[in-house]
Tab-separated table of C-alpha atoms in Angstrom:
chain	number	residue	atom	x	y	z
X	178	UNK	CA	0.003	0.025	-0.064
X	179	UNK	CA	1.449	3.378	-0.654
X	180	UNK	CA	2.244	5.274	2.515
X	181	UNK	CA	0.524	8.662	2.767
X	182	UNK	CA	3.828	10.829	2.526
X	183	UNK	CA	4.335	9.405	-0.889
X	184	UNK	CA	0.813	10.080	-1.923
X	185	UNK	CA	0.760	13.480	-0.376
X	186	UNK	CA	4.011	14.408	-2.249
X	187	UNK	CA	2.458	13.268	-5.520
X	188	UNK	CA	-0.695	15.341	-5.207
X	189	UNK	CA	1.410	18.504	-4.170
X	190	UNK	CA	3.447	18.017	-7.151
X	191	UNK	CA	0.508	17.516	-9.518
X	192	UNK	CA	-1.135	20.960	-8.003
X	193	UNK	CA	2.574	22.489	-8.628
X	194	UNK	CA	2.763	23.587	-5.066
X	195	UNK	CA	5.860	23.702	-2.642
X	196	UNK	CA	5.739	22.537	0.794
X	197	UNK	CA	5.705	26.228	1.956
X	198	UNK	CA	2.537	26.868	-0.288
X	199	UNK	CA	0.648	23.668	1.069
X	200	UNK	CA	1.593	24.750	4.774
X	201	UNK	CA	0.297	28.144	4.315
X	202	UNK	CA	-2.947	26.569	3.060
X	203	UNK	CA	-3.188	24.627	6.233
X	204	UNK	CA	-1.718	27.420	8.479
X	205	UNK	CA	0.985	24.840	9.632
X	206	UNK	CA	4.766	24.926	9.110
X	207	UNK	CA	6.673	23.867	6.158
X	208	UNK	CA	8.559	21.366	8.657
X	209	UNK	CA	5.387	19.708	9.261
X	210	UNK	CA	4.613	19.210	5.975
X	211	UNK	CA	8.029	17.700	5.350
X	212	UNK	CA	7.341	15.203	8.234
X	213	UNK	CA	4.217	14.140	6.764
X	214	UNK	CA	5.845	13.164	3.428
X	215	UNK	CA	8.679	11.371	5.096
X	216	UNK	CA	5.977	9.501	6.786
X	217	UNK	CA	7.647	10.479	10.281
X	218	UNK	CA	4.224	11.426	11.609
X	219	UNK	CA	0.391	11.236	10.110
X	220	UNK	CA	-1.624	14.429	10.230
X	221	UNK	CA	-4.520	14.613	12.137
X	222	UNK	CA	-8.191	13.769	10.998
X	223	UNK	CA	-9.082	17.579	10.395
X	224	UNK	CA	-5.888	18.233	8.586
X	225	UNK	CA	-6.534	15.125	6.384
X	226	UNK	CA	-10.136	16.486	5.709
X	227	UNK	CA	-8.345	19.745	4.698
X	228	UNK	CA	-5.930	18.062	2.456
X	229	UNK	CA	-8.905	15.911	1.002
X	230	UNK	CA	-10.539	19.388	-0.191
X	231	UNK	CA	-7.395	20.859	-1.348
X	232	UNK	CA	-6.690	18.088	-3.701
X	233	UNK	CA	-10.264	17.152	-4.658
X	234	UNK	CA	-9.736	13.716	-3.532
X	235	UNK	CA	-11.132	11.334	-0.687
X	236	UNK	CA	-9.474	10.469	2.715
X	237	UNK	CA	-9.161	6.903	1.286
X	238	UNK	CA	-7.355	8.112	-1.957
X	239	UNK	CA	-4.845	9.874	0.378
X	240	UNK	CA	-3.930	6.491	1.803
X	241	UNK	CA	-3.397	4.911	-1.564
X	242	UNK	CA	-6.590	3.483	-2.072
X	243	UNK	CA	-7.961	3.574	-5.642
X	244	UNK	CA	-11.471	5.202	-5.925
X	245	UNK	CA	-14.468	2.823	-6.769
X	246	UNK	CA	-15.302	3.180	-10.349
X	247	UNK	CA	-18.561	4.905	-11.207
X	248	UNK	CA	-21.274	3.004	-12.399
X	249	UNK	CA	-23.010	4.480	-15.291
X	250	UNK	CA	-26.908	4.234	-14.956
X	251	UNK	CA	-28.371	1.797	-17.112
X	252	UNK	CA	-29.901	3.516	-20.238
X	253	UNK	CA	-33.595	3.970	-20.184
X	254	UNK	CA	-35.720	1.780	-22.340
X	255	UNK	CA	-36.610	3.454	-25.814
X	256	UNK	CA	-40.353	4.425	-25.885
X	257	UNK	CA	-42.530	2.002	-27.634
X	258	UNK	CA	-43.433	3.120	-30.893
X	259	UNK	CA	-47.145	3.353	-31.813
X	260	UNK	CA	-48.375	3.324	-35.240
X	261	UNK	CA	-51.626	4.793	-35.911
X	262	UNK	CA	-53.287	4.518	-39.110
X	263	UNK	CA	-55.069	7.566	-40.198
X	264	UNK	CA	-57.403	7.646	-43.129
X	265	UNK	CA	-57.140	10.709	-45.356
X	266	UNK	CA	-60.085	13.133	-45.545
X	267	UNK	CA	-61.845	12.881	-48.784
X	268	UNK	CA	-62.109	15.940	-50.850
X	269	UNK	CA	-65.858	16.652	-51.628
X	270	UNK	CA	-65.407	19.682	-53.804
X	271	UNK	CA	-62.802	22.329	-54.940
X	272	UNK	CA	-63.551	25.973	-54.765
X	273	UNK	CA	-63.729	27.596	-58.620
X	274	UNK	CA	-62.334	30.951	-57.319
X	275	UNK	CA	-59.513	30.431	-54.938
X	276	UNK	CA	-58.886	26.398	-55.652
X	277	UNK	CA	-59.397	25.425	-51.952
X	278	UNK	CA	-60.156	21.956	-51.075
X	279	UNK	CA	-63.305	21.591	-49.253
X	280	UNK	CA	-63.775	18.566	-46.953
X	281	UNK	CA	-67.101	19.472	-45.151
X	282	UNK	CA	-70.615	19.806	-46.637
X	283	UNK	CA	-71.223	23.093	-44.765
X	284	UNK	CA	-67.896	24.789	-46.377
X	285	UNK	CA	-69.791	24.397	-49.746
X	286	UNK	CA	-71.874	26.580	-51.789
X	287	UNK	CA	-73.408	25.647	-55.123
X	288	UNK	CA	-74.684	28.132	-57.320
X	289	UNK	CA	-77.058	28.382	-60.385
X	290	UNK	CA	-76.591	31.617	-62.549
X	291	UNK	CA	-78.176	32.151	-65.597
X	292	UNK	CA	-76.822	34.092	-68.390
X	293	UNK	CA	-79.461	34.418	-71.243
X	294	UNK	CA	-80.611	31.009	-72.374
X	295	UNK	CA	-77.508	29.301	-70.764
X	296	UNK	CA	-77.404	28.241	-67.193
X	297	UNK	CA	-74.077	27.923	-65.464
X	298	UNK	CA	-73.463	25.880	-62.066
X	299	UNK	CA	-70.649	26.934	-59.859
X	300	UNK	CA	-69.080	25.464	-56.562
X	301	UNK	CA	-67.515	28.043	-54.137
X	302	UNK	CA	-66.290	27.899	-50.505
X	303	UNK	CA	-68.294	29.900	-48.239
X	304	UNK	CA	-65.492	32.851	-47.847
X	305	UNK	CA	-65.452	33.322	-51.747
X	306	UNK	CA	-69.393	33.243	-51.945
X	307	UNK	CA	-69.656	35.972	-48.940
X	308	UNK	CA	-67.092	37.966	-50.881
X	309	UNK	CA	-68.996	37.964	-54.043
X	310	UNK	CA	-72.240	38.434	-52.002
X	311	UNK	CA	-70.560	41.477	-50.227
X	312	UNK	CA	-69.301	43.147	-53.542
X	313	UNK	CA	-72.889	42.857	-55.140
X	314	UNK	CA	-74.409	44.391	-52.033
X	315	UNK	CA	-72.035	47.225	-51.988
X	316	UNK	CA	-72.535	47.901	-55.610
X	317	UNK	CA	-76.650	47.780	-54.971
X	318	UNK	CA	-75.704	50.409	-51.961
X	319	UNK	CA	-73.860	52.628	-54.400
X	320	UNK	CA	-76.788	52.312	-56.648
X	321	UNK	CA	-79.270	53.198	-53.930
X	322	UNK	CA	-76.973	56.296	-52.950
X	323	UNK	CA	-76.686	57.526	-56.547
X	324	UNK	CA	-81.011	57.267	-56.787
X	325	UNK	CA	-80.913	59.083	-53.942
X	326	UNK	CA	-78.493	62.050	-55.031
X	327	UNK	CA	-79.934	62.078	-58.595
X	328	UNK	CA	-83.785	62.599	-57.109
X	329	UNK	CA	-82.968	65.326	-54.769
X	330	UNK	CA	-80.719	67.265	-57.319
X	331	UNK	CA	-82.547	67.109	-60.491
X	332	UNK	CA	-86.070	67.118	-58.911
X	333	UNK	CA	-85.643	70.393	-56.918
X	334	UNK	CA	-83.876	72.180	-60.012
X	335	UNK	CA	-86.932	71.134	-62.462
X	336	UNK	CA	-89.376	72.337	-59.736
X	337	UNK	CA	-87.608	75.745	-59.271
X	338	UNK	CA	-87.286	76.249	-63.020
X	339	UNK	CA	-90.987	75.739	-63.602
X	340	UNK	CA	-91.630	78.144	-60.653
X	341	UNK	CA	-89.506	80.806	-61.894
X	342	UNK	CA	-91.150	80.415	-65.504
X	343	UNK	CA	-94.692	80.868	-63.911
X	344	UNK	CA	-93.248	83.891	-61.876
X	345	UNK	CA	-91.986	85.391	-65.120
X	346	UNK	CA	-95.563	84.757	-66.741
X	347	UNK	CA	-97.454	86.600	-63.746
X	348	UNK	CA	-94.896	89.580	-64.261
X	349	UNK	CA	-96.108	89.791	-67.664
X	350	UNK	CA	-99.722	89.547	-66.565
X	351	UNK	CA	-100.091	91.389	-63.521
X	352	UNK	CA	-103.846	91.243	-63.457
X	353	UNK	CA	-103.665	87.395	-62.698
X	354	UNK	CA	-100.227	87.504	-60.853
X	355	UNK	CA	-101.757	85.689	-57.833
X	356	UNK	CA	-103.234	82.977	-59.933
X	357	UNK	CA	-100.122	82.535	-62.213
X	358	UNK	CA	-98.032	82.451	-58.535
X	359	UNK	CA	-100.268	79.930	-56.906
X	360	UNK	CA	-100.268	77.529	-60.065
X	361	UNK	CA	-96.683	77.783	-60.359
X	362	UNK	CA	-96.236	76.754	-56.666
X	363	UNK	CA	-98.738	74.079	-56.804
X	364	UNK	CA	-97.160	72.478	-60.125
X	365	UNK	CA	-93.782	73.091	-58.748
X	366	UNK	CA	-94.924	70.603	-55.930
X	367	UNK	CA	-96.314	68.131	-58.246
X	368	UNK	CA	-93.626	67.957	-60.474
X	369	UNK	CA	-90.844	67.595	-57.419
X	370	UNK	CA	-92.892	64.637	-56.235
X	371	UNK	CA	-93.513	62.955	-59.503
X	372	UNK	CA	-89.550	63.385	-60.520
X	373	UNK	CA	-88.629	61.830	-57.065
X	374	UNK	CA	-90.801	59.020	-57.505
X	375	UNK	CA	-89.604	58.460	-61.022
X	376	UNK	CA	-85.645	58.694	-60.027
X	377	UNK	CA	-86.014	56.363	-57.027
X	378	UNK	CA	-87.939	53.924	-59.210
X	379	UNK	CA	-89.577	51.936	-56.236
X	380	UNK	CA	-93.227	52.736	-57.089
X	381	UNK	CA	-95.498	52.299	-59.987
X	382	UNK	CA	-95.243	56.021	-61.118
X	383	UNK	CA	-92.221	55.518	-63.790
X	384	UNK	CA	-93.507	52.426	-65.276
X	385	UNK	CA	-97.250	54.043	-65.530
X	386	UNK	CA	-95.704	57.147	-67.226
X	387	UNK	CA	-93.784	54.795	-69.803
X	388	UNK	CA	-96.868	52.550	-70.549
X	389	UNK	CA	-99.394	55.401	-70.871
X	390	UNK	CA	-96.754	57.442	-73.097
X	391	UNK	CA	-95.950	54.503	-75.275
X	392	UNK	CA	-99.786	54.652	-76.569
X	393	UNK	CA	-98.758	57.266	-78.786
X	394	UNK	CA	-96.054	55.392	-80.420
X	395	UNK	CA	-98.054	52.700	-82.281
X	396	UNK	CA	-97.294	51.708	-85.442
X	397	UNK	CA	-99.355	52.979	-88.362
X	398	UNK	CA	-101.359	50.539	-90.861
X	399	UNK	CA	-99.798	49.935	-94.255
X	400	UNK	CA	-100.753	51.609	-97.243
X	401	UNK	CA	-102.000	50.024	-100.591
X	402	UNK	CA	-100.870	52.500	-103.474
X	403	UNK	CA	-100.464	52.203	-107.482
X	404	UNK	CA	-97.209	52.339	-108.994
X	405	UNK	CA	-97.770	55.695	-111.006
X	406	UNK	CA	-97.710	59.564	-110.262
X	407	UNK	CA	-100.908	59.819	-108.592
X	408	UNK	CA	-100.256	56.622	-106.417
X	409	UNK	CA	-96.965	58.055	-105.220
X	410	UNK	CA	-98.587	61.478	-104.452
X	411	UNK	CA	-101.336	59.570	-102.563
X	412	UNK	CA	-98.666	57.618	-100.539
X	413	UNK	CA	-96.624	60.658	-99.669
X	414	UNK	CA	-99.466	62.731	-98.617
X	415	UNK	CA	-100.969	59.652	-96.450
X	416	UNK	CA	-97.633	59.209	-94.693
X	417	UNK	CA	-97.399	62.816	-93.863
X	418	UNK	CA	-100.789	62.729	-92.496
X	419	UNK	CA	-99.922	59.638	-90.598
X	420	UNK	CA	-96.795	61.047	-89.119
X	421	UNK	CA	-98.702	64.367	-88.004
X	422	UNK	CA	-101.417	62.201	-86.500
X	423	UNK	CA	-98.763	59.861	-85.027
X	424	UNK	CA	-97.288	62.933	-83.654
X	425	UNK	CA	-100.322	64.338	-82.193
X	426	UNK	CA	-101.156	61.104	-80.380
X	427	UNK	CA	-97.842	60.939	-78.942
X	428	UNK	CA	-98.026	64.455	-77.548
X	429	UNK	CA	-101.414	63.811	-76.210
X	430	UNK	CA	-100.087	60.367	-74.537
X	431	UNK	CA	-97.083	61.984	-73.204
X	432	UNK	CA	-99.449	64.807	-71.763
X	433	UNK	CA	-102.086	62.278	-70.104
X	434	UNK	CA	-99.144	60.137	-68.609
X	435	UNK	CA	-97.546	63.432	-67.150
X	436	UNK	CA	-100.776	64.600	-65.889
X	437	UNK	CA	-101.533	61.219	-64.227
X	438	UNK	CA	-97.998	60.989	-63.055
X	439	UNK	CA	-98.213	64.539	-61.318
X	440	UNK	CA	-101.610	63.804	-59.596
X	441	UNK	CA	-100.645	60.390	-58.387
X	442	UNK	CA	-96.858	60.912	-57.522
X	443	UNK	CA	-98.397	63.071	-54.791
X	444	UNK	CA	-99.850	60.128	-53.123
X	445	UNK	CA	-96.904	57.880	-53.992
X	446	UNK	CA	-94.286	60.234	-52.827
X	447	UNK	CA	-94.285	59.129	-48.917
X	448	UNK	CA	-94.253	55.704	-50.010
X	449	UNK	CA	-91.320	56.195	-52.365
X	450	UNK	CA	-89.170	57.954	-49.461
X	451	UNK	CA	-90.325	54.929	-47.046
X	452	UNK	CA	-89.509	52.075	-49.703
X	453	UNK	CA	-86.003	53.667	-50.339
X	454	UNK	CA	-85.168	54.037	-46.681
X	455	UNK	CA	-86.358	50.423	-46.119
X	456	UNK	CA	-84.309	49.128	-49.077
X	457	UNK	CA	-81.371	51.165	-47.639
X	458	UNK	CA	-81.614	49.844	-44.359
X	459	UNK	CA	-81.993	46.173	-45.612
X	460	UNK	CA	-78.899	46.522	-47.608
X	461	UNK	CA	-76.835	47.736	-44.983
X	462	UNK	CA	-78.138	44.857	-42.603
X	463	UNK	CA	-77.266	42.518	-45.527
X	464	UNK	CA	-73.810	44.006	-45.706
X	465	UNK	CA	-73.206	43.568	-41.932
X	466	UNK	CA	-74.200	40.029	-42.124
X	467	UNK	CA	-71.932	39.010	-45.016
X	468	UNK	CA	-69.043	40.752	-43.375
X	469	UNK	CA	-69.788	38.594	-39.954
X	470	UNK	CA	-69.783	35.525	-42.075
X	471	UNK	CA	-66.740	36.406	-43.777
X	472	UNK	CA	-64.758	37.074	-40.722
X	473	UNK	CA	-65.872	33.840	-39.211
X	474	UNK	CA	-64.565	31.681	-42.134
X	475	UNK	CA	-61.675	33.680	-42.813
X	476	UNK	CA	-60.274	32.975	-39.010
């Protein structure tokens, strides 16, 4: 067995310490260290513990005993691998706009669109369908706003122009100034309500005016004539008479349609405003619903 003196000397040399350096660490004299290394005396237990700490060894190793070999822990068993077979989801359809595969029936929107005599069937995802719906609703919203602006720009202008005309006529006929002025105001109000109904286009006033006015544009019957001078003169004369008659009938039909529109427009005017507000609110509500649905499916 190796003596402590020889082991101590070996450990000190490995640490590159002199006897004096080691003595200072232990608060002893260099002669004490020399006596330990010469195995003249053995250090105390407290000193042995200090020496073991300085040289990072155990007390047994100071006496020449070999350290017990470290046992490496047994490797942990590898976790069992589980194989799970997953079936691929079937693709029910593909969106024709964004080419997104659709796996659930609630994601599919099937649309049938008619273009003239042809019919087109389309498959869209909910997001693309709501985007198209939202674009159409916004176009309708712009149309409603344009109708409203047009109605309240041109109708007052035409009414004011008519009132100005009657005021000018009243100035040239001072004896009937009041009658002309009152008539001008009344006709201006009638014209205003009539034109607003026509521009908004949500009552029967506009269609009625077009239908009654069309009575004066009926096709005249054919003419039988001979191919000689008298026959050609007869043809030209009858054509001219028919043209004059057609013009007179058209003017009368237009006047009749306008009179009916002016009279009935007063009664249809509040309904036209109410219907426009209703359509506007319904369109805005549809836009908000489309936005909510689109935001839900775009998450």
